[in-house]
PDB file of C-alpha atoms and ligand atoms in Angstrom:
ATOM      1  CA  MET N   1      -6.859  15.514  19.955  1.00  0.00           C
ATOM      2  CA  GLY N   2      -7.466  11.756  20.074  1.00  0.00           C
ATOM      3  CA  SER N   3      -5.098   8.926  19.626  1.00  0.00           C
ATOM      4  CA  LEU N   4      -4.471   8.753  15.905  1.00  0.00           C
ATOM      5  CA  PHE N   5      -3.034   5.225  15.429  1.00  0.00           C
ATOM      6  CA  SER N   6      -4.777   2.319  16.519  1.00  0.00           C
ATOM      7  CA  ASN N   7      -1.601   0.075  16.661  1.00  0.00           C
ATOM      8  CA  SER N   8       1.731   1.638  16.885  1.00  0.00           C
ATOM      9  CA  ILE N   9       3.903  -0.860  18.583  1.00  0.00           C
ATOM     10  CA  SER N  10       6.408  -2.397  16.465  1.00  0.00           C
ATOM     11  CA  LEU N  11       9.614  -4.565  16.926  1.00  0.00           C
ATOM     12  CA  ARG N  12      11.211  -3.421  13.870  1.00  0.00           C
ATOM     13  CA  LYS N  13      13.649  -0.671  13.666  1.00  0.00           C
ATOM     14  CA  ASN N  14      11.887   2.431  12.652  1.00  0.00           C
ATOM     15  CA  LEU N  15      13.244   5.080  10.013  1.00  0.00           C
ATOM     16  CA  LYS N  16      13.719   8.531  11.279  1.00  0.00           C
ATOM     17  CA  ILE N  17      11.985  11.408   9.875  1.00  0.00           C
ATOM     18  CA  THR N  18      13.278  15.038  10.016  1.00  0.00           C
ATOM     19  CA  ASP N  19      11.075  17.766  11.199  1.00  0.00           C
ATOM     20  CA  HIS N  20      11.127  19.110   7.710  1.00  0.00           C
ATOM     21  CA  GLU N  21      10.032  15.643   6.202  1.00  0.00           C
ATOM     22  CA  PHE N  22       7.363  15.564   9.013  1.00  0.00           C
ATOM     23  CA  VAL N  23       5.904  18.938   8.025  1.00  0.00           C
ATOM     24  CA  GLN N  24       5.819  18.071   4.291  1.00  0.00           C
ATOM     25  CA  LEU N  25       4.150  14.558   4.987  1.00  0.00           C
ATOM     26  CA  ARG N  26       1.757  16.029   7.576  1.00  0.00           C
ATOM     27  CA  ASP N  27       0.452  18.906   5.427  1.00  0.00           C
ATOM     28  CA  PHE N  28       0.180  16.430   2.428  1.00  0.00           C
ATOM     29  CA  ILE N  29      -1.914  14.335   4.799  1.00  0.00           C
ATOM     30  CA  TYR N  30      -3.903  17.284   6.012  1.00  0.00           C
ATOM     31  CA  ASP N  31      -4.372  18.480   2.518  1.00  0.00           C
ATOM     32  CA  LYS N  32      -6.026  15.011   1.572  1.00  0.00           C
ATOM     33  CA  THR N  33      -7.827  14.268   4.618  1.00  0.00           C
ATOM     34  CA  GLY N  34      -8.172  17.140   6.918  1.00  0.00           C
ATOM     35  CA  ILE N  35      -6.551  14.981   9.395  1.00  0.00           C
ATOM     36  CA  TYR N  36      -4.045  17.089  11.321  1.00  0.00           C
ATOM     37  CA  VAL N  37      -1.057  15.386  13.237  1.00  0.00           C
ATOM     38  CA  ASP N  38       0.764  17.631  15.733  1.00  0.00           C
ATOM     39  CA  ILE N  39       4.690  17.599  15.401  1.00  0.00           C
ATOM     40  CA  LYS N  40       4.876  16.302  19.140  1.00  0.00           C
ATOM     41  CA  ARG N  41       3.475  12.835  17.413  1.00  0.00           C
ATOM     42  CA  LYS N  42       6.276  12.618  14.888  1.00  0.00           C
ATOM     43  CA  TYR N  43       7.214   9.369  16.301  1.00  0.00           C
ATOM     44  CA  LEU N  44       3.961   8.079  15.445  1.00  0.00           C
ATOM     45  CA  PHE N  45       4.899   8.706  11.740  1.00  0.00           C
ATOM     46  CA  GLU N  46       7.976   6.692  12.233  1.00  0.00           C
ATOM     47  CA  ASN N  47       6.173   3.797  13.851  1.00  0.00           C
ATOM     48  CA  ARG N  48       3.501   3.390  11.139  1.00  0.00           C
ATOM     49  CA  PHE N  49       5.235   4.530   8.085  1.00  0.00           C
ATOM     50  CA  SER N  50       8.555   2.503   8.325  1.00  0.00           C
ATOM     51  CA  LYS N  51       6.908  -0.842   7.363  1.00  0.00           C
ATOM     52  CA  ARG N  52       5.179   0.646   4.479  1.00  0.00           C
ATOM     53  CA  LEU N  53       8.410   2.238   3.011  1.00  0.00           C
ATOM     54  CA  SER N  54      10.392  -0.860   3.436  1.00  0.00           C
ATOM     55  CA  GLU N  55       7.308  -2.835   1.397  1.00  0.00           C
ATOM     56  CA  LEU N  56       8.103  -0.046  -1.218  1.00  0.00           C
ATOM     57  CA  GLY N  57      11.896  -0.646  -1.015  1.00  0.00           C
ATOM     58  CA  LEU N  58      12.490   2.863   0.299  1.00  0.00           C
ATOM     59  CA  THR N  59      15.004   3.679   2.949  1.00  0.00           C
ATOM     60  CA  ASN N  60      14.451   7.329   3.854  1.00  0.00           C
ATOM     61  CA  PHE N  61      11.198   9.791   4.050  1.00  0.00           C
ATOM     62  CA  ALA N  62      12.650  11.920   1.488  1.00  0.00           C
ATOM     63  CA  ASP N  63      12.189   9.278  -1.202  1.00  0.00           C
ATOM     64  CA  TYR N  64       8.625   8.511   0.147  1.00  0.00           C
ATOM     65  CA  ILE N  65       7.475  12.093  -0.389  1.00  0.00           C
ATOM     66  CA  LYS N  66       8.854  12.060  -3.838  1.00  0.00           C
ATOM     67  CA  TYR N  67       7.072   9.126  -4.423  1.00  0.00           C
ATOM     68  CA  LEU N  68       3.699  10.391  -3.259  1.00  0.00           C
ATOM     69  CA  LYS N  69       4.152  13.402  -5.263  1.00  0.00           C
ATOM     70  CA  PHE N  70       5.619  11.886  -8.652  1.00  0.00           C
ATOM     71  CA  ASP N  71       5.371   7.945  -8.775  1.00  0.00           C
ATOM     72  CA  THR N  72       2.651   6.659 -11.280  1.00  0.00           C
ATOM     73  CA  LYS N  73       1.164   4.647  -8.435  1.00  0.00           C
ATOM     74  CA  LYS N  74       0.682   7.786  -6.084  1.00  0.00           C
ATOM     75  CA  ALA N  75      -3.211   7.483  -6.357  1.00  0.00           C
ATOM     76  CA  GLN N  76      -3.078   3.986  -5.073  1.00  0.00           C
ATOM     77  CA  GLU N  77      -0.707   5.094  -2.370  1.00  0.00           C
ATOM     78  CA  LEU N  78      -3.369   7.534  -1.050  1.00  0.00           C
ATOM     79  CA  THR N  79      -5.383   4.389  -0.118  1.00  0.00           C
ATOM     80  CA  LYS N  80      -2.396   3.195   1.873  1.00  0.00           C
ATOM     81  CA  ILE N  81      -2.009   6.294   3.692  1.00  0.00           C
ATOM     82  CA  PHE N  82      -5.553   6.565   4.925  1.00  0.00           C
ATOM     83  CA  GLU N  83      -5.016   3.321   6.381  1.00  0.00           C
ATOM     84  CA  LEU N  84      -1.946   4.293   8.141  1.00  0.00           C
ATOM     85  CA  VAL N  85      -3.501   7.707   9.581  1.00  0.00           C
ATOM     86  CA  THR N  86      -6.960   6.657  10.531  1.00  0.00           C
ATOM     87  CA  THR N  87      -8.198   4.786  13.746  1.00  0.00           C
ATOM     88  CA  ASN N  88     -11.190   2.670  12.997  1.00  0.00           C
ATOM     89  CA  GLU N  89     -12.149   1.791  16.571  1.00  0.00           C
ATOM     90  CA  THR N  90     -15.882   1.401  16.727  1.00  0.00           C
ATOM     91  CA  SER N  91     -18.511  -1.300  18.119  1.00  0.00           C
ATOM     92  CA  PHE N  92     -22.259  -2.048  17.790  1.00  0.00           C
ATOM     93  CA  CYS N  93     -24.309  -0.067  20.246  1.00  0.00           C
ATOM     94  CA  ARG N  94     -21.327   2.111  21.024  1.00  0.00           C
ATOM     95  CA  ASP N  95     -22.107   4.570  23.845  1.00  0.00           C
ATOM     96  CA  THR N  96     -25.490   3.101  24.979  1.00  0.00           C
ATOM     97  CA  LYS N  97     -26.295   6.197  27.155  1.00  0.00           C
ATOM     98  CA  GLN N  98     -26.026   8.353  24.236  1.00  0.00           C
ATOM     99  CA  LEU N  99     -28.123   6.101  21.876  1.00  0.00           C
ATOM    100  CA  ASP N 100     -30.789   5.571  24.360  1.00  0.00           C
ATOM    101  CA  SER N 101     -31.271   9.331  24.903  1.00  0.00           C
ATOM    102  CA  PHE N 102     -31.081   9.856  21.200  1.00  0.00           C
ATOM    103  CA  ARG N 103     -33.655   7.149  20.568  1.00  0.00           C
ATOM    104  CA  ASP N 104     -35.992   8.652  23.361  1.00  0.00           C
ATOM    105  CA  HIS N 105     -35.792  12.297  22.258  1.00  0.00           C
ATOM    106  CA  VAL N 106     -34.330  12.982  19.001  1.00  0.00           C
ATOM    107  CA  LEU N 107     -35.610   9.775  16.852  1.00  0.00           C
ATOM    108  CA  LYS N 108     -38.825   9.656  18.746  1.00  0.00           C
ATOM    109  CA  GLU N 109     -39.565  13.395  17.664  1.00  0.00           C
ATOM    110  CA  LYS N 110     -38.502  12.658  14.067  1.00  0.00           C
ATOM    111  CA  ILE N 111     -40.838   9.553  13.949  1.00  0.00           C
ATOM    112  CA  GLU N 112     -43.656  11.637  15.335  1.00  0.00           C
ATOM    113  CA  GLU N 113     -43.277  14.668  13.001  1.00  0.00           C
ATOM    114  CA  GLN N 114     -43.269  12.337  10.285  1.00  0.00           C
ATOM    115  CA  ARG N 115     -46.347  10.167  11.165  1.00  0.00           C
ATOM    116  CA  LYS N 116     -48.336  13.793  11.736  1.00  0.00           C
ATOM    117  CA  ALA N 117     -47.382  14.922   8.464  1.00  0.00           C
ATOM    118  CA  GLY N 118     -48.319  11.433   6.918  1.00  0.00           C
ATOM    119  CA  LYS N 119     -44.876  11.019   5.170  1.00  0.00           C
ATOM    120  CA  ARG N 120     -43.117   8.147   7.025  1.00  0.00           C
ATOM    121  CA  GLU N 121     -39.573   9.171   5.554  1.00  0.00           C
ATOM    122  CA  LEU N 122     -36.417   9.426   7.196  1.00  0.00           C
ATOM    123  CA  ASN N 123     -32.703   9.837   5.778  1.00  0.00           C
ATOM    124  CA  ILE N 124     -29.952   9.506   8.193  1.00  0.00           C
ATOM    125  CA  TRP N 125     -26.243  10.078   7.340  1.00  0.00           C
ATOM    126  CA  SER N 126     -23.579   8.181   9.484  1.00  0.00           C
ATOM    127  CA  ALA N 127     -20.294  10.187   8.325  1.00  0.00           C
ATOM    128  CA  GLY N 128     -17.223   8.234   9.562  1.00  0.00           C
ATOM    129  CA  CYS N 129     -18.928   4.991   9.851  1.00  0.00           C
ATOM    130  CA  SER N 130     -15.724   2.918   9.947  1.00  0.00           C
ATOM    131  CA  SER N 131     -16.586  -0.834   9.317  1.00  0.00           C
ATOM    132  CA  GLY N 132     -20.417  -0.152   9.649  1.00  0.00           C
ATOM    133  CA  GLU N 133     -21.293  -0.810  13.377  1.00  0.00           C
ATOM    134  CA  GLU N 134     -22.683   2.497  13.705  1.00  0.00           C
ATOM    135  CA  PRO N 135     -25.102   2.345  10.710  1.00  0.00           C
ATOM    136  CA  TYR N 136     -26.096  -1.030  11.472  1.00  0.00           C
ATOM    137  CA  THR N 137     -26.710  -0.100  15.082  1.00  0.00           C
ATOM    138  CA  LEU N 138     -29.087   2.814  13.813  1.00  0.00           C
ATOM    139  CA  SER N 139     -30.999   0.199  11.688  1.00  0.00           C
ATOM    140  CA  ILE N 140     -31.524  -2.096  14.484  1.00  0.00           C
ATOM    141  CA  ILE N 141     -32.751   0.846  16.718  1.00  0.00           C
ATOM    142  CA  LEU N 142     -35.263   1.554  13.997  1.00  0.00           C
ATOM    143  CA  HIS N 143     -36.236  -2.113  13.824  1.00  0.00           C
ATOM    144  CA  GLU N 144     -36.856  -2.116  17.556  1.00  0.00           C
ATOM    145  CA  MET N 145     -38.738   1.119  17.448  1.00  0.00           C
ATOM    146  CA  LEU N 146     -41.056   0.665  14.495  1.00  0.00           C
ATOM    147  CA  ARG N 147     -41.279  -3.213  14.383  1.00  0.00           C
ATOM    148  CA  MET N 148     -44.137  -4.015  11.878  1.00  0.00           C
ATOM    149  CA  GLU N 149     -44.847  -0.409  10.959  1.00  0.00           C
ATOM    150  CA  LEU N 150     -41.170  -0.290   9.437  1.00  0.00           C
ATOM    151  CA  ALA N 151     -42.066  -1.894   6.091  1.00  0.00           C
ATOM    152  CA  ARG N 152     -44.396   1.273   5.587  1.00  0.00           C
ATOM    153  CA  TRP N 153     -41.370   3.625   5.979  1.00  0.00           C
ATOM    154  CA  ARG N 154     -38.951   4.684   3.557  1.00  0.00           C
ATOM    155  CA  ILE N 155     -35.749   4.972   5.269  1.00  0.00           C
ATOM    156  CA  ARG N 156     -32.295   5.270   3.826  1.00  0.00           C
ATOM    157  CA  ILE N 157     -29.051   5.389   6.037  1.00  0.00           C
ATOM    158  CA  THR N 158     -26.202   6.691   4.038  1.00  0.00           C
ATOM    159  CA  ALA N 159     -22.977   5.415   5.672  1.00  0.00           C
ATOM    160  CA  VAL N 160     -19.748   6.697   4.398  1.00  0.00           C
ATOM    161  CA  ASP N 161     -15.864   6.562   5.404  1.00  0.00           C
ATOM    162  CA  LEU N 162     -12.618   7.726   3.978  1.00  0.00           C
ATOM    163  CA  SER N 163     -11.159   4.087   4.246  1.00  0.00           C
ATOM    164  CA  LEU N 164     -11.981   1.500   1.443  1.00  0.00           C
ATOM    165  CA  PRO N 165     -11.049  -1.421   3.244  1.00  0.00           C
ATOM    166  CA  MET N 166     -13.642  -0.350   5.993  1.00  0.00           C
ATOM    167  CA  ILE N 167     -16.338   0.023   3.893  1.00  0.00           C
ATOM    168  CA  ASN N 168     -15.832  -3.199   1.985  1.00  0.00           C
ATOM    169  CA  ARG N 169     -15.931  -4.775   5.459  1.00  0.00           C
ATOM    170  CA  ALA N 170     -19.181  -3.140   6.187  1.00  0.00           C
ATOM    171  CA  LYS N 171     -20.702  -4.222   3.126  1.00  0.00           C
ATOM    172  CA  LYS N 172     -19.674  -7.678   3.990  1.00  0.00           C
ATOM    173  CA  GLY N 173     -21.439  -7.373   7.444  1.00  0.00           C
ATOM    174  CA  VAL N 174     -19.653 -10.181   9.194  1.00  0.00           C
ATOM    175  CA  TYR N 175     -18.137  -9.428  12.394  1.00  0.00           C
ATOM    176  CA  GLY N 176     -16.250 -11.162  15.461  1.00  0.00           C
ATOM    177  CA  GLU N 177     -16.660 -10.893  19.092  1.00  0.00           C
ATOM    178  CA  TYR N 178     -14.863  -7.497  19.481  1.00  0.00           C
ATOM    179  CA  SER N 179     -17.518  -5.708  17.526  1.00  0.00           C
ATOM    180  CA  PHE N 180     -20.172  -7.025  20.184  1.00  0.00           C
ATOM    181  CA  LYS N 181     -18.142  -5.724  23.172  1.00  0.00           C
ATOM    182  CA  THR N 182     -21.025  -3.165  24.039  1.00  0.00           C
ATOM    183  CA  THR N 183     -23.963  -5.039  22.628  1.00  0.00           C
ATOM    184  CA  PRO N 184     -26.809  -6.940  24.563  1.00  0.00           C
ATOM    185  CA  ASP N 185     -26.896 -10.591  23.671  1.00  0.00           C
ATOM    186  CA  ASN N 186     -30.742 -10.516  22.914  1.00  0.00           C
ATOM    187  CA  ILE N 187     -29.959  -7.785  19.996  1.00  0.00           C
ATOM    188  CA  ARG N 188     -27.259  -9.933  18.833  1.00  0.00           C
ATOM    189  CA  ALA N 189     -29.314 -13.283  18.658  1.00  0.00           C
ATOM    190  CA  ARG N 190     -32.296 -11.234  16.966  1.00  0.00           C
ATOM    191  CA  TYR N 191     -30.148  -9.343  14.203  1.00  0.00           C
ATOM    192  CA  PHE N 192     -27.364 -11.617  13.346  1.00  0.00           C
ATOM    193  CA  THR N 193     -26.807 -14.932  12.318  1.00  0.00           C
ATOM    194  CA  LYS N 194     -23.885 -17.301  13.213  1.00  0.00           C
ATOM    195  CA  GLU N 195     -21.521 -18.256  10.373  1.00  0.00           C
ATOM    196  CA  ALA N 196     -18.174 -19.967  10.234  1.00  0.00           C
ATOM    197  CA  GLU N 197     -16.345 -16.594   9.885  1.00  0.00           C
ATOM    198  CA  GLY N 198     -18.438 -14.587  12.626  1.00  0.00           C
ATOM    199  CA  TRP N 199     -21.812 -13.023  12.954  1.00  0.00           C
ATOM    200  CA  LYS N 200     -23.554 -11.936   9.883  1.00  0.00           C
ATOM    201  CA  VAL N 201     -26.021  -8.979  10.238  1.00  0.00           C
ATOM    202  CA  LYS N 202     -29.437  -9.863   8.802  1.00  0.00           C
ATOM    203  CA  PRO N 203     -30.792  -8.813   5.488  1.00  0.00           C
ATOM    204  CA  THR N 204     -33.449  -6.926   6.969  1.00  0.00           C
ATOM    205  CA  VAL N 205     -31.110  -4.673   8.872  1.00  0.00           C
ATOM    206  CA  ALA N 206     -28.456  -4.367   6.124  1.00  0.00           C
ATOM    207  CA  LYS N 207     -31.325  -3.218   3.546  1.00  0.00           C
ATOM    208  CA  LEU N 208     -31.646   0.256   5.038  1.00  0.00           C
ATOM    209  CA  ILE N 209     -28.236   1.194   4.487  1.00  0.00           C
ATOM    210  CA  HIS N 210     -26.060   2.441   1.658  1.00  0.00           C
ATOM    211  CA  PHE N 211     -22.250   2.192   2.090  1.00  0.00           C
ATOM    212  CA  GLN N 212     -20.153   4.458  -0.036  1.00  0.00           C
ATOM    213  CA  GLN N 213     -16.277   5.451   0.189  1.00  0.00           C
ATOM    214  CA  MET N 214     -16.286   9.168   0.686  1.00  0.00           C
ATOM    215  CA  ASN N 215     -13.525  11.821   1.962  1.00  0.00           C
ATOM    216  CA  LEU N 216     -15.339  14.544   4.363  1.00  0.00           C
ATOM    217  CA  ASN N 217     -12.740  16.830   2.886  1.00  0.00           C
ATOM    218  CA  ASP N 218     -14.043  16.662  -0.622  1.00  0.00           C
ATOM    219  CA  PRO N 219     -16.992  19.383  -0.478  1.00  0.00           C
ATOM    220  CA  MET N 220     -18.468  18.175  -3.995  1.00  0.00           C
ATOM    221  CA  ALA N 221     -18.887  14.460  -2.791  1.00  0.00           C
ATOM    222  CA  LEU N 222     -20.664  15.799   0.391  1.00  0.00           C
ATOM    223  CA  LYS N 223     -23.162  17.853  -1.708  1.00  0.00           C
ATOM    224  CA  ARG N 224     -24.201  14.580  -3.482  1.00  0.00           C
ATOM    225  CA  VAL N 225     -25.458  13.158  -0.237  1.00  0.00           C
ATOM    226  CA  PRO N 226     -29.330  13.135   0.090  1.00  0.00           C
ATOM    227  CA  ARG N 227     -30.699  15.944   2.682  1.00  0.00           C
ATOM    228  CA  SER N 228     -30.968  14.306   6.086  1.00  0.00           C
ATOM    229  CA  HIS N 229     -33.233  14.575   8.958  1.00  0.00           C
ATOM    230  CA  ILE N 230     -30.261  13.429  11.163  1.00  0.00           C
ATOM    231  CA  VAL N 231     -26.534  13.330  10.743  1.00  0.00           C
ATOM    232  CA  PHE N 232     -24.271  11.086  12.899  1.00  0.00           C
ATOM    233  CA  CYS N 233     -20.584  12.006  13.144  1.00  0.00           C
ATOM    234  CA  ARG N 234     -19.345  10.421  15.985  1.00  0.00           C
ATOM    235  CA  ASN N 235     -15.645  10.242  17.001  1.00  0.00           C
ATOM    236  CA  VAL N 236     -14.587  11.751  13.786  1.00  0.00           C
ATOM    237  CA  ILE N 237     -13.796  15.340  14.024  1.00  0.00           C
ATOM    238  CA  ILE N 238     -11.648  14.879  17.021  1.00  0.00           C
ATOM    239  CA  TYR N 239      -8.987  14.102  14.277  1.00  0.00           C
ATOM    240  CA  PHE N 240      -9.340  17.474  12.531  1.00  0.00           C
ATOM    241  CA  ASP N 241      -7.938  20.841  13.135  1.00  0.00           C
ATOM    242  CA  GLN N 242     -10.220  23.828  13.590  1.00  0.00           C
ATOM    243  CA  ALA N 243     -10.563  24.958  10.005  1.00  0.00           C
ATOM    244  CA  MET N 244     -11.628  21.451   8.771  1.00  0.00           C
ATOM    245  CA  LYS N 245     -13.960  20.922  11.652  1.00  0.00           C
ATOM    246  CA  GLN N 246     -15.676  24.195  10.680  1.00  0.00           C
ATOM    247  CA  ARG N 247     -15.838  23.157   7.120  1.00  0.00           C
ATOM    248  CA  VAL N 248     -17.275  19.609   7.720  1.00  0.00           C
ATOM    249  CA  VAL N 249     -19.801  20.843  10.667  1.00  0.00           C
ATOM    250  CA  GLY N 250     -20.891  23.723   8.008  1.00  0.00           C
ATOM    251  CA  SER N 251     -21.411  20.970   5.331  1.00  0.00           C
ATOM    252  CA  PHE N 252     -23.594  18.968   7.749  1.00  0.00           C
ATOM    253  CA  TYR N 253     -25.508  21.991   8.540  1.00  0.00           C
ATOM    254  CA  ASP N 254     -26.313  22.467   4.715  1.00  0.00           C
ATOM    255  CA  ASN N 255     -27.197  19.165   4.283  1.00  0.00           C
ATOM    256  CA  LEU N 256     -29.708  18.745   7.297  1.00  0.00           C
ATOM    257  CA  LEU N 257     -33.297  19.531   6.590  1.00  0.00           C
ATOM    258  CA  PRO N 258     -34.737  22.345   8.531  1.00  0.00           C
ATOM    259  CA  GLY N 259     -35.475  21.064  12.132  1.00  0.00           C
ATOM    260  CA  GLY N 260     -32.858  18.122  11.606  1.00  0.00           C
ATOM    261  CA  TYR N 261     -30.014  17.251  14.118  1.00  0.00           C
ATOM    262  CA  LEU N 262     -26.395  16.519  14.148  1.00  0.00           C
ATOM    263  CA  MET N 263     -24.941  13.995  16.780  1.00  0.00           C
ATOM    264  CA  ILE N 264     -21.294  14.178  17.581  1.00  0.00           C
ATOM    265  CA  GLY N 265     -19.224  11.973  20.025  1.00  0.00           C
ATOM    266  CA  HIS N 266     -19.808  12.346  23.460  1.00  0.00           C
ATOM    267  CA  SER N 267     -16.333  13.634  24.218  1.00  0.00           C
ATOM    268  CA  GLU N 268     -16.554  15.934  21.286  1.00  0.00           C
ATOM    269  CA  THR N 269     -18.045  19.460  21.259  1.00  0.00           C
ATOM    270  CA  LEU N 270     -18.980  22.292  18.715  1.00  0.00           C
ATOM    271  CA  HIS N 271     -17.687  25.006  20.986  1.00  0.00           C
ATOM    272  CA  ARG N 272     -15.626  27.235  18.816  1.00  0.00           C
ATOM    273  CA  VAL N 273     -16.720  25.187  15.709  1.00  0.00           C
ATOM    274  CA  SER N 274     -20.257  26.532  14.903  1.00  0.00           C
ATOM    275  CA  GLN N 275     -22.799  28.703  16.295  1.00  0.00           C
ATOM    276  CA  THR N 276     -25.390  27.862  14.003  1.00  0.00           C
ATOM    277  CA  PHE N 277     -26.754  24.736  15.494  1.00  0.00           C
ATOM    278  CA  LYS N 278     -28.908  24.825  18.903  1.00  0.00           C
ATOM    279  CA  PRO N 279     -27.715  22.746  21.480  1.00  0.00           C
ATOM    280  CA  ILE N 280     -30.517  20.830  22.952  1.00  0.00           C
ATOM    281  CA  TYR N 281     -29.539  19.075  26.218  1.00  0.00           C
ATOM    282  CA  HIS N 282     -30.900  15.673  27.012  1.00  0.00           C
ATOM    283  CA  PRO N 283     -29.772  13.187  29.882  1.00  0.00           C
ATOM    284  CA  GLY N 284     -26.964  11.315  28.319  1.00  0.00           C
ATOM    285  CA  THR N 285     -26.290  13.582  25.133  1.00  0.00           C
ATOM    286  CA  ILE N 286     -26.348  16.898  23.480  1.00  0.00           C
ATOM    287  CA  ALA N 287     -28.276  16.872  20.227  1.00  0.00           C
ATOM    288  CA  TYR N 288     -27.626  20.019  17.933  1.00  0.00           C
ATOM    289  CA  LYS N 289     -30.626  21.143  16.067  1.00  0.00           C
ATOM    290  CA  LYS N 290     -30.664  23.225  12.764  1.00  0.00           C
ATOM    291  CA  GLU N 291     -33.811  25.178  13.664  1.00  0.00           C
ATOM    292  CA  GLY N 292     -36.172  25.722  10.771  1.00  0.00           C
TER     293      GLY N 292
HETATM  294  C1  LIG W 301     -12.791   6.185  15.335  1.00  0.00           C
HETATM  295  S1  LIG W 301     -13.714   5.808  13.879  1.00  0.00           S
HETATM  296  C2  LIG W 301     -15.661   6.288  14.258  1.00  0.00           C
HETATM  297  C3  LIG W 301     -16.357   5.210  13.978  1.00  0.00           C
HETATM  298  C4  LIG W 301     -17.781   5.505  14.444  1.00  0.00           C
HETATM  299  N1  LIG W 301     -18.391   6.682  13.997  1.00  0.00           N
HETATM  300  C5  LIG W 301     -17.838   5.316  15.774  1.00  0.00           C
HETATM  301  O1  LIG W 301     -18.008   6.365  16.587  1.00  0.00           O
HETATM  302  O2  LIG W 301     -17.770   4.154  16.353  1.00  0.00           O
HETATM  303  C6  LIG W 301     -13.211   7.071  12.858  1.00  0.00           C
HETATM  304  C7  LIG W 301     -13.546   7.181  11.328  1.00  0.00           C
HETATM  305  O3  LIG W 301     -13.469   8.453  10.857  1.00  0.00           O
HETATM  306  C8  LIG W 301     -12.893   8.118   9.637  1.00  0.00           C
HETATM  307  N2  LIG W 301     -12.416   9.392   9.001  1.00  0.00           N
HETATM  308  C9  LIG W 301     -11.430  10.162   9.500  1.00  0.00           C
HETATM  309  N3  LIG W 301     -11.174  10.948   8.524  1.00  0.00           N
HETATM  310  C10 LIG W 301     -12.265  10.901   7.504  1.00  0.00           C
HETATM  311  C11 LIG W 301     -12.416  11.784   6.166  1.00  0.00           C
HETATM  312  N4  LIG W 301     -11.608  12.846   6.077  1.00  0.00           N
HETATM  313  N5  LIG W 301     -13.538  11.348   5.551  1.00  0.00           N
HETATM  314  C12 LIG W 301     -14.147  10.441   5.919  1.00  0.00           C
HETATM  315  N6  LIG W 301     -14.115   9.509   6.996  1.00  0.00           N
HETATM  316  C13 LIG W 301     -12.879   9.849   7.712  1.00  0.00           C
HETATM  317  C14 LIG W 301     -11.946   7.025   9.497  1.00  0.00           C
HETATM  318  O4  LIG W 301     -11.492   6.323   8.428  1.00  0.00           O
HETATM  319  C15 LIG W 301     -12.582   6.238  10.768  1.00  0.00           C
HETATM  320  O5  LIG W 301     -13.081   5.065  10.208  1.00  0.00           O
END
């Protein structure tokens, strides 16, 4: 399981959590998000939640657990919890080798298929899109591939994340240097404009994307996502336990159109998660195909 907390160093004295309280809080989070935290990582709860408890004027985890169950603000508190338990690490063109391989094999195949059928339609779902760098990258790749022809295509990238602050940041589309750490300069120059606050993604790139807050642990919400030719879910299922991985990957399978592809992170695997997809091996990536 990957590192859960992006920033867990603090000079404040942390509150202690008992094993029983840890299990209660862990199970609550699992129930809401599918994110599973091993008891070996108990200290991470102490690190990240202590500040939140003191903001609420609470001095122990038992009172926080009661707050989550009974307080009138318990629904709003969920948003805070989502922020505390997720890692939003991402960047434009993250994992270039995988993306190049995706473009040259998977995307090329889908584009040619559509052209042959005279359709020019493409639906892509970026599940766990964080602050938007992944879906914007996909839009840029499509601009680079289709160029002038893009205007004649109906392309929709549905980009969702659990975290509302991340979705709001994605919609704003303004980024600092960190987001470009894996991006060639010519791509930044072509698809972004420099503003006082940072680099703003150009409207032509943003136009293809529909951002939405969504919990992958909410099967009804997942059913409302338009059927996709390609699903991207990179560096997300790593935080889920086996049962949640199976549920989510099962939903992706149902969502995909016949012949569609699921792309996961290069350090992730569907081994023991799903046998319904056919792994297709390309240099630099494995694409999981729903055979139709
Ligand atoms: C490490 S980021 C990956 C971002 C991007 N896919 C990439 O690879 O660069 C993981 C994202 O998954 C999201 N996430 C975690 N659990 C989720 C859930 N149950 N539903 C929706 N998004 C979730 C987090 O909020 C976070 O933004």
